[in-house]
Amino acid sequence: MAVQAESLGNKFKIALLQVSVGADKQANLSLARKKIEEAHANEAKLVMLPECFNCPYDNKCFPEYAEEVPEVGTKLGDFKPGSTVEMLQNAAAEHSLYVVGGSIPEISEGKVYNTSVSVSPTGTIVAKHRKVHLFDIDVPGGIRFMESEVLSAGNSLTTFEVGGMKIGVAICYDVRFPELSLLLSGRGAKLLCIPGAFNMTTGPAHWELLMRARALDNQMYVAACSPARDPDGSYVAWGHSMVCNPWGMVIAEADESEQILYSEIDLERLSEVRQSIPVTKQKRSDLYSVTVSDF
Ligand SMILES: O=C(O)CCC(=O)C(=O)O
């Protein structure tokens, strides 16, 4: 029987599946499925996969690996057998848990997006986020990556509801834009899920700092899930999946190897932090505000 959203309660366990990702899509999917099963056996109620968990993080691969992704509301059994999304729906339903499905390359009307789907414990699609900020950077002596050469950007912000609490979804580079998480938290998100894949240049410098900053700015939980590091890959991921609490502290952190990172979301702790330092109530909205076009 499916877990009802309400049963997550004020404290629940989440699992970040820091999986290895290789060129074999079916192997990536089997590994993801196996790790979801393991996290379920360890009582996780929500699991998250990394950015691009079914495909190497490489512009050359995105169009080739891209699949269609159904809209929010699509139920178990109503989408393509054998697809990545169907695997996520089956896994969520079989184990009665929420799956934040990392991200995958999505093809839609000739465009390719970096898209995250989230699935409820009944296997219904509850969120679909297309990466809003494309990762285009050029750091001399470090890394150059231009997602915009291949990918198109999404145009909306994403939350979904779990038993009265909201969860926000953003993908990797999206975390660098503080207005986005501010708006998600303004919409009620208490947990921000970020499938991501920082690299060996920006990872050590910015990954933890950004995750902690977003958690502290918004007094929310931030959970960021990376692929495991493959030193021989064309893109070497930093790893270090982590969970930060509303006080801005790292409460769980992986190293670079393949592993499942467990952590607890404690909504009482979140309320305590928000009551003791009530920055949201103290904002000078008479002086400034941030708005968004799709709200
Ligand atoms: O912002 C960064 O440094 C890394 C971002 C990234 O790798 C991505 O958006 O996929």
mmCIF file of C-alpha atoms and ligand atoms in Angstrom:
data_model
loop_
_atom_site.group_PDB
_atom_site.id
_atom_site.type_symbol
_atom_site.label_atom_id
_atom_site.label_comp_id
_atom_site.label_asym_id
_atom_site.label_seq_id
_atom_site.Cartn_x
_atom_site.Cartn_y
_atom_site.Cartn_z
ATOM 1 C CA MET A 1 0.000 0.000 0.000
ATOM 2 C CA ALA A 2 1.180 3.498 -0.765
ATOM 3 C CA VAL A 3 2.520 5.654 2.038
ATOM 4 C CA GLN A 4 0.220 8.626 2.442
ATOM 5 C CA ALA A 5 1.955 11.971 2.182
ATOM 6 C CA GLU A 6 0.815 12.881 5.700
ATOM 7 C CA SER A 7 2.680 9.956 7.199
ATOM 8 C CA LEU A 8 6.051 11.591 6.539
ATOM 9 C CA GLY A 9 5.365 13.649 9.658
ATOM 10 C CA ASN A 10 7.637 16.288 11.145
ATOM 11 C CA LYS A 11 10.732 14.116 10.932
ATOM 12 C CA PHE A 12 11.588 11.882 8.041
ATOM 13 C CA LYS A 13 14.580 10.237 6.498
ATOM 14 C CA ILE A 14 15.897 11.144 3.072
ATOM 15 C CA ALA A 15 18.528 9.391 0.988
ATOM 16 C CA LEU A 16 20.815 10.949 -1.608
ATOM 17 C CA LEU A 17 21.909 8.320 -4.097
ATOM 18 C CA GLN A 18 25.415 9.306 -5.170
ATOM 19 C CA VAL A 19 25.629 6.799 -8.011
ATOM 20 C CA SER A 20 28.299 6.303 -10.653
ATOM 21 C CA VAL A 21 27.168 7.235 -14.155
ATOM 22 C CA GLY A 22 28.679 5.673 -17.259
ATOM 23 C CA ALA A 23 28.007 5.368 -20.974
ATOM 24 C CA ASP A 24 25.666 2.370 -20.633
ATOM 25 C CA LYS A 25 22.206 3.818 -20.067
ATOM 26 C CA GLN A 26 20.610 0.525 -19.011
ATOM 27 C CA ALA A 27 23.384 -0.038 -16.473
ATOM 28 C CA ASN A 28 22.793 3.485 -15.100
ATOM 29 C CA LEU A 29 19.083 2.753 -14.755
ATOM 30 C CA SER A 30 19.635 -0.623 -13.087
ATOM 31 C CA LEU A 31 22.039 0.906 -10.597
ATOM 32 C CA ALA A 32 19.630 3.731 -9.781
ATOM 33 C CA ARG A 33 16.828 1.245 -9.248
ATOM 34 C CA LYS A 34 18.997 -0.943 -7.023
ATOM 35 C CA LYS A 35 19.995 2.036 -4.884
ATOM 36 C CA ILE A 36 16.372 3.146 -4.526
ATOM 37 C CA GLU A 37 15.574 -0.342 -3.235
ATOM 38 C CA GLU A 38 18.481 -0.189 -0.775
ATOM 39 C CA ALA A 39 17.434 3.253 0.492
ATOM 40 C CA HIS A 40 13.904 1.936 0.982
ATOM 41 C CA ALA A 41 15.249 -1.004 2.978
ATOM 42 C CA ASN A 42 16.962 1.587 5.175
ATOM 43 C CA GLU A 43 13.661 3.411 5.691
ATOM 44 C CA ALA A 44 14.150 6.469 3.522
ATOM 45 C CA LYS A 45 10.855 8.159 2.671
ATOM 46 C CA LEU A 46 12.280 10.382 -0.043
ATOM 47 C CA VAL A 47 15.201 9.552 -2.305
ATOM 48 C CA MET A 48 17.053 11.755 -4.745
ATOM 49 C CA LEU A 49 19.235 10.903 -7.721
ATOM 50 C CA PRO A 50 21.949 13.160 -9.183
ATOM 51 C CA GLU A 51 21.920 15.455 -12.182
ATOM 52 C CA CYS A 52 22.165 13.445 -15.414
ATOM 53 C CA PHE A 53 21.959 10.029 -13.767
ATOM 54 C CA ASN A 54 21.168 8.127 -16.963
ATOM 55 C CA CYS A 55 23.707 9.823 -19.249
ATOM 56 C CA PRO A 56 27.308 11.040 -19.064
ATOM 57 C CA TYR A 57 27.401 14.772 -18.348
ATOM 58 C CA ASP A 58 28.606 15.727 -21.810
ATOM 59 C CA ASN A 59 27.070 17.941 -24.508
ATOM 60 C CA LYS A 60 27.828 15.226 -27.064
ATOM 61 C CA CYS A 61 25.647 12.736 -25.194
ATOM 62 C CA PHE A 62 22.589 14.852 -24.343
ATOM 63 C CA PRO A 63 20.732 14.611 -27.698
ATOM 64 C CA GLU A 64 21.543 10.920 -28.086
ATOM 65 C CA TYR A 65 20.322 9.958 -24.606
ATOM 66 C CA ALA A 66 17.354 12.349 -24.569
ATOM 67 C CA GLU A 67 13.867 10.972 -23.916
ATOM 68 C CA GLU A 68 10.393 12.414 -23.721
ATOM 69 C CA VAL A 69 9.239 13.327 -20.236
ATOM 70 C CA PRO A 70 5.505 13.307 -19.413
ATOM 71 C CA GLU A 71 3.637 16.108 -17.723
ATOM 72 C CA VAL A 72 2.772 16.449 -14.037
ATOM 73 C CA GLY A 73 -0.203 14.244 -13.178
ATOM 74 C CA THR A 74 0.855 11.328 -15.393
ATOM 75 C CA LYS A 75 0.067 8.129 -13.530
ATOM 76 C CA LEU A 76 1.849 4.826 -13.241
ATOM 77 C CA GLY A 77 1.157 2.721 -16.326
ATOM 78 C CA ASP A 78 0.322 5.742 -18.504
ATOM 79 C CA PHE A 79 3.829 6.328 -19.812
ATOM 80 C CA LYS A 80 6.233 4.543 -22.123
ATOM 81 C CA PRO A 81 7.366 1.119 -20.939
ATOM 82 C CA GLY A 82 11.134 0.888 -20.833
ATOM 83 C CA SER A 83 11.687 4.636 -20.418
ATOM 84 C CA THR A 84 13.701 6.237 -17.640
ATOM 85 C CA VAL A 85 10.601 7.933 -16.245
ATOM 86 C CA GLU A 86 8.688 4.649 -16.193
ATOM 87 C CA MET A 87 11.529 3.115 -14.158
ATOM 88 C CA LEU A 88 11.238 5.974 -11.656
ATOM 89 C CA GLN A 89 7.462 5.541 -11.461
ATOM 90 C CA ASN A 90 7.763 1.795 -10.909
ATOM 91 C CA ALA A 91 10.470 2.182 -8.275
ATOM 92 C CA ALA A 92 8.522 4.862 -6.376
ATOM 93 C CA ALA A 93 5.333 2.790 -6.397
ATOM 94 C CA GLU A 94 7.019 -0.492 -5.564
ATOM 95 C CA HIS A 95 8.741 0.989 -2.526
ATOM 96 C CA SER A 96 6.088 3.563 -1.589
ATOM 97 C CA LEU A 97 8.421 6.521 -1.444
ATOM 98 C CA TYR A 98 8.998 9.882 -3.092
ATOM 99 C CA VAL A 99 11.630 9.945 -5.811
ATOM 100 C CA VAL A 100 13.253 13.180 -6.906
ATOM 101 C CA GLY A 101 14.575 11.782 -10.142
ATOM 102 C CA GLY A 102 17.835 13.700 -10.452
ATOM 103 C CA SER A 103 17.800 14.934 -14.003
ATOM 104 C CA ILE A 104 17.849 13.474 -17.481
ATOM 105 C CA PRO A 105 18.150 14.971 -20.956
ATOM 106 C CA GLU A 106 14.609 15.567 -22.218
ATOM 107 C CA ILE A 107 13.579 15.944 -25.865
ATOM 108 C CA SER A 108 10.515 18.037 -26.601
ATOM 109 C CA GLU A 109 9.519 19.602 -29.941
ATOM 110 C CA GLY A 110 13.049 19.345 -31.240
ATOM 111 C CA LYS A 111 14.630 20.973 -28.166
ATOM 112 C CA VAL A 112 16.702 19.262 -25.499
ATOM 113 C CA TYR A 113 16.301 20.216 -21.834
ATOM 114 C CA ASN A 114 17.988 19.181 -18.589
ATOM 115 C CA THR A 115 14.912 17.988 -16.716
ATOM 116 C CA SER A 116 14.105 16.655 -13.270
ATOM 117 C CA VAL A 117 10.932 14.678 -12.601
ATOM 118 C CA SER A 118 9.627 13.853 -9.145
ATOM 119 C CA VAL A 119 7.323 10.953 -8.467
ATOM 120 C CA SER A 120 4.907 10.253 -5.602
ATOM 121 C CA PRO A 121 4.634 6.944 -3.702
ATOM 122 C CA THR A 122 1.814 5.933 -6.047
ATOM 123 C CA GLY A 123 3.995 6.453 -9.112
ATOM 124 C CA THR A 124 2.357 9.703 -10.249
ATOM 125 C CA ILE A 125 4.515 12.508 -11.658
ATOM 126 C CA VAL A 126 4.253 15.361 -9.132
ATOM 127 C CA ALA A 127 6.889 17.769 -10.467
ATOM 128 C CA LYS A 128 8.799 18.469 -13.640
ATOM 129 C CA HIS A 129 11.603 21.030 -13.575
ATOM 130 C CA ARG A 130 13.572 22.073 -16.636
ATOM 131 C CA LYS A 131 16.897 23.619 -15.597
ATOM 132 C CA VAL A 132 16.295 27.334 -15.719
ATOM 133 C CA HIS A 133 19.888 28.598 -15.759
ATOM 134 C CA LEU A 134 22.085 26.914 -18.324
ATOM 135 C CA PHE A 135 25.633 26.148 -17.215
ATOM 136 C CA ASP A 136 27.772 28.323 -19.460
ATOM 137 C CA ILE A 137 31.108 29.150 -17.864
ATOM 138 C CA ASP A 138 34.661 29.667 -18.997
ATOM 139 C CA VAL A 139 37.232 29.670 -16.193
ATOM 140 C CA PRO A 140 40.749 30.121 -17.624
ATOM 141 C CA GLY A 141 42.966 27.212 -16.623
ATOM 142 C CA GLY A 142 39.927 25.533 -15.059
ATOM 143 C CA ILE A 143 36.797 24.552 -16.909
ATOM 144 C CA ARG A 144 34.833 25.637 -19.963
ATOM 145 C CA PHE A 145 31.335 24.228 -20.423
ATOM 146 C CA MET A 146 28.556 25.627 -22.611
ATOM 147 C CA GLU A 147 25.262 23.836 -22.049
ATOM 148 C CA SER A 148 23.556 26.396 -24.270
ATOM 149 C CA GLU A 149 25.337 24.939 -27.309
ATOM 150 C CA VAL A 150 22.975 21.977 -26.994
ATOM 151 C CA LEU A 151 20.363 22.588 -24.312
ATOM 152 C CA SER A 152 17.433 24.965 -24.005
ATOM 153 C CA ALA A 153 16.457 26.562 -20.702
ATOM 154 C CA GLY A 154 13.228 25.959 -18.821
ATOM 155 C CA ASN A 155 10.963 28.855 -17.998
ATOM 156 C CA SER A 156 9.318 28.082 -14.695
ATOM 157 C CA LEU A 157 10.037 27.411 -11.061
ATOM 158 C CA THR A 158 9.062 24.157 -9.425
ATOM 159 C CA THR A 159 7.602 22.987 -6.130
ATOM 160 C CA PHE A 160 5.516 19.997 -5.122
ATOM 161 C CA GLU A 161 3.592 19.144 -2.018
ATOM 162 C CA VAL A 162 4.206 16.323 0.399
ATOM 163 C CA GLY A 163 1.624 16.058 3.157
ATOM 164 C CA GLY A 164 1.204 19.789 3.597
ATOM 165 C CA MET A 165 4.891 20.663 3.221
ATOM 166 C CA LYS A 166 6.366 21.959 0.010
ATOM 167 C CA ILE A 167 9.546 20.825 -1.638
ATOM 168 C CA GLY A 168 11.376 22.948 -4.214
ATOM 169 C CA VAL A 169 13.446 21.565 -7.076
ATOM 170 C CA ALA A 170 16.366 23.288 -8.800
ATOM 171 C CA ILE A 171 19.165 21.833 -10.910
ATOM 172 C CA CYS A 172 22.864 22.455 -10.257
ATOM 173 C CA TYR A 173 23.778 25.863 -11.757
ATOM 174 C CA ASP A 174 20.314 27.108 -10.662
ATOM 175 C CA VAL A 175 21.724 27.216 -7.114
ATOM 176 C CA ARG A 176 23.969 30.148 -8.020
ATOM 177 C CA PHE A 177 20.949 32.443 -8.430
ATOM 178 C CA PRO A 178 19.714 33.272 -4.929
ATOM 179 C CA GLU A 179 16.466 34.818 -6.141
ATOM 180 C CA LEU A 180 15.304 31.395 -7.307
ATOM 181 C CA SER A 181 15.542 29.701 -3.912
ATOM 182 C CA LEU A 182 14.155 32.812 -2.255
ATOM 183 C CA LEU A 183 11.086 32.551 -4.475
ATOM 184 C CA LEU A 184 10.746 28.815 -3.847
ATOM 185 C CA SER A 185 10.920 29.360 -0.117
ATOM 186 C CA GLY A 186 8.432 32.220 -0.494
ATOM 187 C CA ARG A 187 6.128 29.728 -2.167
ATOM 188 C CA GLY A 188 6.426 27.598 0.964
ATOM 189 C CA ALA A 189 9.295 25.202 0.218
ATOM 190 C CA LYS A 190 10.971 23.911 3.373
ATOM 191 C CA LEU A 191 13.279 21.511 1.588
ATOM 192 C CA LEU A 192 15.129 22.405 -1.595
ATOM 193 C CA CYS A 193 16.278 19.401 -3.625
ATOM 194 C CA ILE A 194 19.177 20.086 -5.964
ATOM 195 C CA PRO A 195 20.428 17.368 -8.269
ATOM 196 C CA GLY A 196 23.850 18.719 -9.238
ATOM 197 C CA ALA A 197 27.231 17.862 -10.682
ATOM 198 C CA PHE A 198 29.866 20.424 -9.790
ATOM 199 C CA ASN A 199 33.383 19.821 -11.072
ATOM 200 C CA MET A 200 36.969 19.797 -9.838
ATOM 201 C CA THR A 201 37.361 23.575 -10.347
ATOM 202 C CA THR A 202 34.157 24.989 -8.892
ATOM 203 C CA GLY A 203 33.338 22.061 -6.575
ATOM 204 C CA PRO A 204 36.017 22.644 -3.940
ATOM 205 C CA ALA A 205 35.513 26.408 -4.052
ATOM 206 C CA HIS A 206 31.759 26.859 -4.220
ATOM 207 C CA TRP A 207 29.642 23.706 -3.726
ATOM 208 C CA GLU A 208 29.409 23.712 0.080
ATOM 209 C CA LEU A 209 29.355 27.495 0.292
ATOM 210 C CA LEU A 210 26.410 27.778 -2.100
ATOM 211 C CA MET A 211 24.401 24.980 -0.468
ATOM 212 C CA ARG A 212 24.932 26.405 3.014
ATOM 213 C CA ALA A 213 24.183 29.913 1.825
ATOM 214 C CA ARG A 214 20.861 28.924 0.263
ATOM 215 C CA ALA A 215 19.931 26.976 3.408
ATOM 216 C CA LEU A 216 20.796 29.910 5.667
ATOM 217 C CA ASP A 217 19.285 32.628 3.439
ATOM 218 C CA ASN A 218 15.977 30.850 3.402
ATOM 219 C CA GLN A 219 16.135 28.969 6.711
ATOM 220 C CA MET A 220 15.297 25.782 4.838
ATOM 221 C CA TYR A 221 16.820 22.333 4.306
ATOM 222 C CA VAL A 222 18.957 22.027 1.188
ATOM 223 C CA ALA A 223 19.783 18.564 -0.157
ATOM 224 C CA ALA A 224 22.214 18.375 -3.085
ATOM 225 C CA CYS A 225 22.918 15.095 -4.852
ATOM 226 C CA SER A 226 25.955 14.624 -7.134
ATOM 227 C CA PRO A 227 27.081 11.637 -9.177
ATOM 228 C CA ALA A 228 30.095 9.757 -7.815
ATOM 229 C CA ARG A 229 33.426 10.925 -9.195
ATOM 230 C CA ASP A 230 34.853 9.156 -12.224
ATOM 231 C CA PRO A 231 38.427 10.433 -12.642
ATOM 232 C CA ASP A 232 38.457 9.081 -16.212
ATOM 233 C CA GLY A 233 35.183 10.669 -17.297
ATOM 234 C CA SER A 234 35.035 13.562 -19.780
ATOM 235 C CA TYR A 235 33.511 15.610 -16.935
ATOM 236 C CA VAL A 236 34.873 14.857 -13.485
ATOM 237 C CA ALA A 237 32.195 15.424 -10.859
ATOM 238 C CA TRP A 238 33.114 16.774 -7.430
ATOM 239 C CA GLY A 239 30.781 14.411 -5.568
ATOM 240 C CA HIS A 240 30.245 15.483 -1.925
ATOM 241 C CA SER A 241 26.470 15.168 -1.937
ATOM 242 C CA MET A 242 25.268 16.992 1.123
ATOM 243 C CA VAL A 243 22.395 18.077 3.297
ATOM 244 C CA CYS A 244 22.379 21.484 5.014
ATOM 245 C CA ASN A 245 19.923 22.472 7.727
ATOM 246 C CA PRO A 246 18.025 25.751 8.216
ATOM 247 C CA TRP A 247 20.777 26.919 10.601
ATOM 248 C CA GLY A 248 23.184 26.791 7.646
ATOM 249 C CA MET A 249 25.172 23.790 8.851
ATOM 250 C CA VAL A 250 26.176 20.713 6.858
ATOM 251 C CA ILE A 251 24.441 17.825 8.632
ATOM 252 C CA ALA A 252 25.465 15.043 6.218
ATOM 253 C CA GLU A 253 28.153 14.880 3.561
ATOM 254 C CA ALA A 254 29.471 12.196 1.221
ATOM 255 C CA ASP A 255 33.007 11.983 -0.095
ATOM 256 C CA GLU A 256 33.557 11.443 -3.823
ATOM 257 C CA SER A 257 32.859 7.699 -4.002
ATOM 258 C CA GLU A 258 29.643 5.869 -4.806
ATOM 259 C CA GLN A 259 27.422 5.792 -1.730
ATOM 260 C CA ILE A 260 24.028 6.531 -0.264
ATOM 261 C CA LEU A 261 23.920 9.532 2.028
ATOM 262 C CA TYR A 262 21.163 9.485 4.650
ATOM 263 C CA SER A 263 19.886 12.437 6.604
ATOM 264 C CA GLU A 264 16.891 13.544 8.613
ATOM 265 C CA ILE A 265 14.551 16.398 7.791
ATOM 266 C CA ASP A 266 13.234 17.865 11.041
ATOM 267 C CA LEU A 267 10.482 20.415 10.540
ATOM 268 C CA GLU A 268 10.386 21.266 14.246
ATOM 269 C CA ARG A 269 14.009 22.359 14.038
ATOM 270 C CA LEU A 270 13.125 24.453 10.995
ATOM 271 C CA SER A 271 10.313 26.205 12.893
ATOM 272 C CA GLU A 272 12.633 26.807 15.842
ATOM 273 C CA VAL A 273 15.216 28.509 13.608
ATOM 274 C CA ARG A 274 12.582 30.609 11.890
ATOM 275 C CA GLN A 275 11.127 31.689 15.234
ATOM 276 C CA SER A 276 14.421 32.524 16.854
ATOM 277 C CA ILE A 277 15.781 34.593 13.941
ATOM 278 C CA PRO A 278 12.635 35.821 12.160
ATOM 279 C CA VAL A 279 14.296 37.348 9.085
ATOM 280 C CA THR A 280 11.354 36.574 6.808
ATOM 281 C CA LYS A 281 9.059 38.712 8.942
ATOM 282 C CA GLN A 282 11.700 41.417 9.229
ATOM 283 C CA LYS A 283 12.176 41.910 5.482
ATOM 284 C CA ARG A 284 11.690 45.484 4.341
ATOM 285 C CA SER A 285 9.271 44.707 1.552
ATOM 286 C CA ASP A 286 8.368 48.383 1.554
ATOM 287 C CA LEU A 287 11.915 48.964 0.247
ATOM 288 C CA TYR A 288 12.558 45.925 -1.985
ATOM 289 C CA SER A 289 11.000 42.749 -3.347
ATOM 290 C CA VAL A 290 11.759 39.934 -5.764
ATOM 291 C CA THR A 291 9.055 38.902 -8.192
ATOM 292 C CA VAL A 292 8.668 36.171 -10.741
ATOM 293 C CA SER A 293 6.705 36.012 -13.944
ATOM 294 C CA ASP A 294 5.148 32.539 -13.544
ATOM 295 C CA PHE A 295 3.737 33.012 -10.005
HETATM 296 O O1 LIG B 1 28.023 26.085 -11.080
HETATM 297 C C1 LIG B 1 28.929 25.265 -11.191
HETATM 298 O O2 LIG B 1 30.065 25.506 -10.832
HETATM 299 C C2 LIG B 1 28.670 23.929 -11.778
HETATM 300 C C3 LIG B 1 27.340 23.847 -12.441
HETATM 301 C C4 LIG B 1 27.135 22.596 -13.194
HETATM 302 O O3 LIG B 1 27.978 21.756 -13.271
HETATM 303 C C5 LIG B 1 25.860 22.362 -13.833
HETATM 304 O O4 LIG B 1 24.995 23.225 -13.829
HETATM 305 O O5 LIG B 1 25.677 21.256 -14.363
#
